[in-house]
Amino acid sequence: MLRSVGQKRVTRSGEDPRVEELRTAVSRLRRELASLSYEFSDRPIAEEELAALDAMAIGGDVEIPRMRSSLLLIAGSIGSVSALAAALRDVRNAVDLFGEPPRG
């Protein structure tokens, strides 16, 4: 299928596939974080930022600098929990699909 320049690819559901990828990755990390049987001090930060990423994706109000900030906060708060490394990588890859923030 050919697309016009600047036209976004959409899934069968009509959603931007980048948004779908982000929501899937965020959902996986949230589930894995919830399944941990132990608490750590920065867990609420990770949960709050994952909720913020999901809200941006659902609302269609994707702000790349804010997404990257959330990603850094999540990585910083769960970075030492090796059990979450793969799910965190998926979130990072999903955020990267949106491109780089404007430099300036």
mmCIF file of C-alpha atoms in Angstrom:
data_model
loop_
_atom_site.group_PDB
_atom_site.id
_atom_site.type_symbol
_atom_site.label_atom_id
_atom_site.label_comp_id
_atom_site.label_asym_id
_atom_site.label_seq_id
_atom_site.Cartn_x
_atom_site.Cartn_y
_atom_site.Cartn_z
ATOM 1 C CA MET A 1 0.000 0.000 0.000
ATOM 2 C CA LEU A 2 1.385 3.432 -0.923
ATOM 3 C CA ARG A 3 1.126 6.415 1.372
ATOM 4 C CA SER A 4 1.393 10.111 0.682
ATOM 5 C CA VAL A 5 4.387 11.944 2.059
ATOM 6 C CA GLY A 6 3.731 12.885 5.677
ATOM 7 C CA GLN A 7 0.804 10.498 6.045
ATOM 8 C CA LYS A 8 0.933 8.347 9.190
ATOM 9 C CA ARG A 9 0.663 4.597 9.013
ATOM 10 C CA VAL A 10 -2.267 3.276 11.046
ATOM 11 C CA THR A 11 -3.186 -0.151 12.342
ATOM 12 C CA ARG A 12 -6.441 -1.943 11.676
ATOM 13 C CA SER A 13 -7.863 -0.264 14.763
ATOM 14 C CA GLY A 14 -6.981 3.129 13.280
ATOM 15 C CA GLU A 15 -4.301 3.795 15.901
ATOM 16 C CA ASP A 16 -0.792 5.017 15.137
ATOM 17 C CA PRO A 17 1.421 1.888 15.423
ATOM 18 C CA ARG A 18 3.966 3.829 17.492
ATOM 19 C CA VAL A 19 1.269 4.565 20.053
ATOM 20 C CA GLU A 20 0.221 0.935 20.054
ATOM 21 C CA GLU A 21 3.842 -0.147 20.579
ATOM 22 C CA LEU A 22 4.291 2.340 23.435
ATOM 23 C CA ARG A 23 1.096 1.246 25.175
ATOM 24 C CA THR A 24 2.079 -2.420 24.853
ATOM 25 C CA ALA A 25 5.565 -1.807 26.260
ATOM 26 C CA VAL A 26 4.276 0.363 29.115
ATOM 27 C CA SER A 27 1.639 -2.230 29.972
ATOM 28 C CA ARG A 28 4.240 -5.010 30.090
ATOM 29 C CA LEU A 29 6.571 -3.019 32.356
ATOM 30 C CA ARG A 30 3.684 -2.067 34.644
ATOM 31 C CA ARG A 31 2.664 -5.734 34.960
ATOM 32 C CA GLU A 32 6.214 -6.866 35.657
ATOM 33 C CA LEU A 33 6.721 -4.076 38.184
ATOM 34 C CA ALA A 34 3.482 -5.020 39.932
ATOM 35 C CA SER A 35 4.543 -8.666 40.086
ATOM 36 C CA LEU A 36 7.690 -7.926 42.094
ATOM 37 C CA SER A 37 7.276 -9.256 45.595
ATOM 38 C CA TYR A 38 9.580 -6.712 47.183
ATOM 39 C CA GLU A 39 9.369 -2.974 47.555
ATOM 40 C CA PHE A 40 12.045 -0.436 46.723
ATOM 41 C CA SER A 41 12.057 3.243 47.541
ATOM 42 C CA ASP A 42 11.687 4.619 44.006
ATOM 43 C CA ARG A 43 8.898 2.293 42.911
ATOM 44 C CA PRO A 44 6.184 5.005 43.175
ATOM 45 C CA ILE A 45 8.203 7.216 40.814
ATOM 46 C CA ALA A 46 8.346 4.460 38.200
ATOM 47 C CA GLU A 47 4.620 3.769 38.554
ATOM 48 C CA GLU A 48 3.742 7.453 38.238
ATOM 49 C CA GLU A 49 5.880 7.972 35.142
ATOM 50 C CA LEU A 50 4.556 4.818 33.485
ATOM 51 C CA ALA A 51 1.044 6.153 34.084
ATOM 52 C CA ALA A 52 2.089 9.470 32.518
ATOM 53 C CA LEU A 53 3.450 7.720 29.412
ATOM 54 C CA ASP A 54 0.267 5.692 29.068
ATOM 55 C CA ALA A 55 -1.892 8.805 29.475
ATOM 56 C CA MET A 56 0.069 10.588 26.733
ATOM 57 C CA ALA A 57 -0.393 7.624 24.422
ATOM 58 C CA ILE A 58 -4.110 7.265 25.141
ATOM 59 C CA GLY A 59 -4.786 10.983 24.817
ATOM 60 C CA GLY A 60 -2.731 11.403 21.663
ATOM 61 C CA ASP A 61 -0.870 14.265 23.334
ATOM 62 C CA VAL A 62 2.623 12.895 22.725
ATOM 63 C CA GLU A 63 5.354 15.294 23.798
ATOM 64 C CA ILE A 64 8.743 13.815 22.955
ATOM 65 C CA PRO A 65 10.726 15.797 25.564
ATOM 66 C CA ARG A 66 8.230 14.791 28.272
ATOM 67 C CA MET A 67 8.330 11.158 27.131
ATOM 68 C CA ARG A 68 12.121 11.146 27.333
ATOM 69 C CA SER A 69 12.023 12.744 30.759
ATOM 70 C CA SER A 70 9.620 10.053 31.959
ATOM 71 C CA LEU A 71 11.868 7.382 30.480
ATOM 72 C CA LEU A 72 14.884 8.750 32.368
ATOM 73 C CA LEU A 73 12.956 8.849 35.629
ATOM 74 C CA ILE A 74 11.730 5.291 35.121
ATOM 75 C CA ALA A 75 15.208 4.023 34.266
ATOM 76 C CA GLY A 76 16.685 5.814 37.252
ATOM 77 C CA SER A 77 14.100 4.461 39.629
ATOM 78 C CA ILE A 78 14.232 0.803 38.523
ATOM 79 C CA GLY A 79 17.673 0.677 36.951
ATOM 80 C CA SER A 80 19.105 -1.699 39.533
ATOM 81 C CA VAL A 81 16.234 -4.193 39.235
ATOM 82 C CA SER A 82 17.644 -6.579 36.647
ATOM 83 C CA ALA A 83 14.372 -8.510 36.402
ATOM 84 C CA LEU A 84 12.833 -5.468 34.673
ATOM 85 C CA ALA A 85 15.656 -4.835 32.191
ATOM 86 C CA ALA A 86 13.985 -6.377 29.128
ATOM 87 C CA ALA A 87 10.655 -4.642 29.729
ATOM 88 C CA LEU A 88 12.426 -1.325 30.331
ATOM 89 C CA ARG A 89 14.331 -1.771 27.062
ATOM 90 C CA ASP A 90 11.008 -2.289 25.256
ATOM 91 C CA VAL A 91 9.696 0.998 26.671
ATOM 92 C CA ARG A 92 12.848 2.792 25.563
ATOM 93 C CA ASN A 93 12.564 1.325 22.062
ATOM 94 C CA ALA A 94 8.915 2.394 21.885
ATOM 95 C CA VAL A 95 9.767 5.954 22.954
ATOM 96 C CA ASP A 96 12.547 6.016 20.338
ATOM 97 C CA LEU A 97 9.953 5.314 17.625
ATOM 98 C CA PHE A 98 8.694 8.874 18.090
ATOM 99 C CA GLY A 99 12.067 10.325 17.127
ATOM 100 C CA GLU A 100 14.390 12.798 18.706
ATOM 101 C CA PRO A 101 13.196 15.954 20.452
ATOM 102 C CA PRO A 102 13.911 19.167 18.533
ATOM 103 C CA ARG A 103 17.341 20.627 19.254
ATOM 104 C CA GLY A 104 17.587 24.244 19.899
#
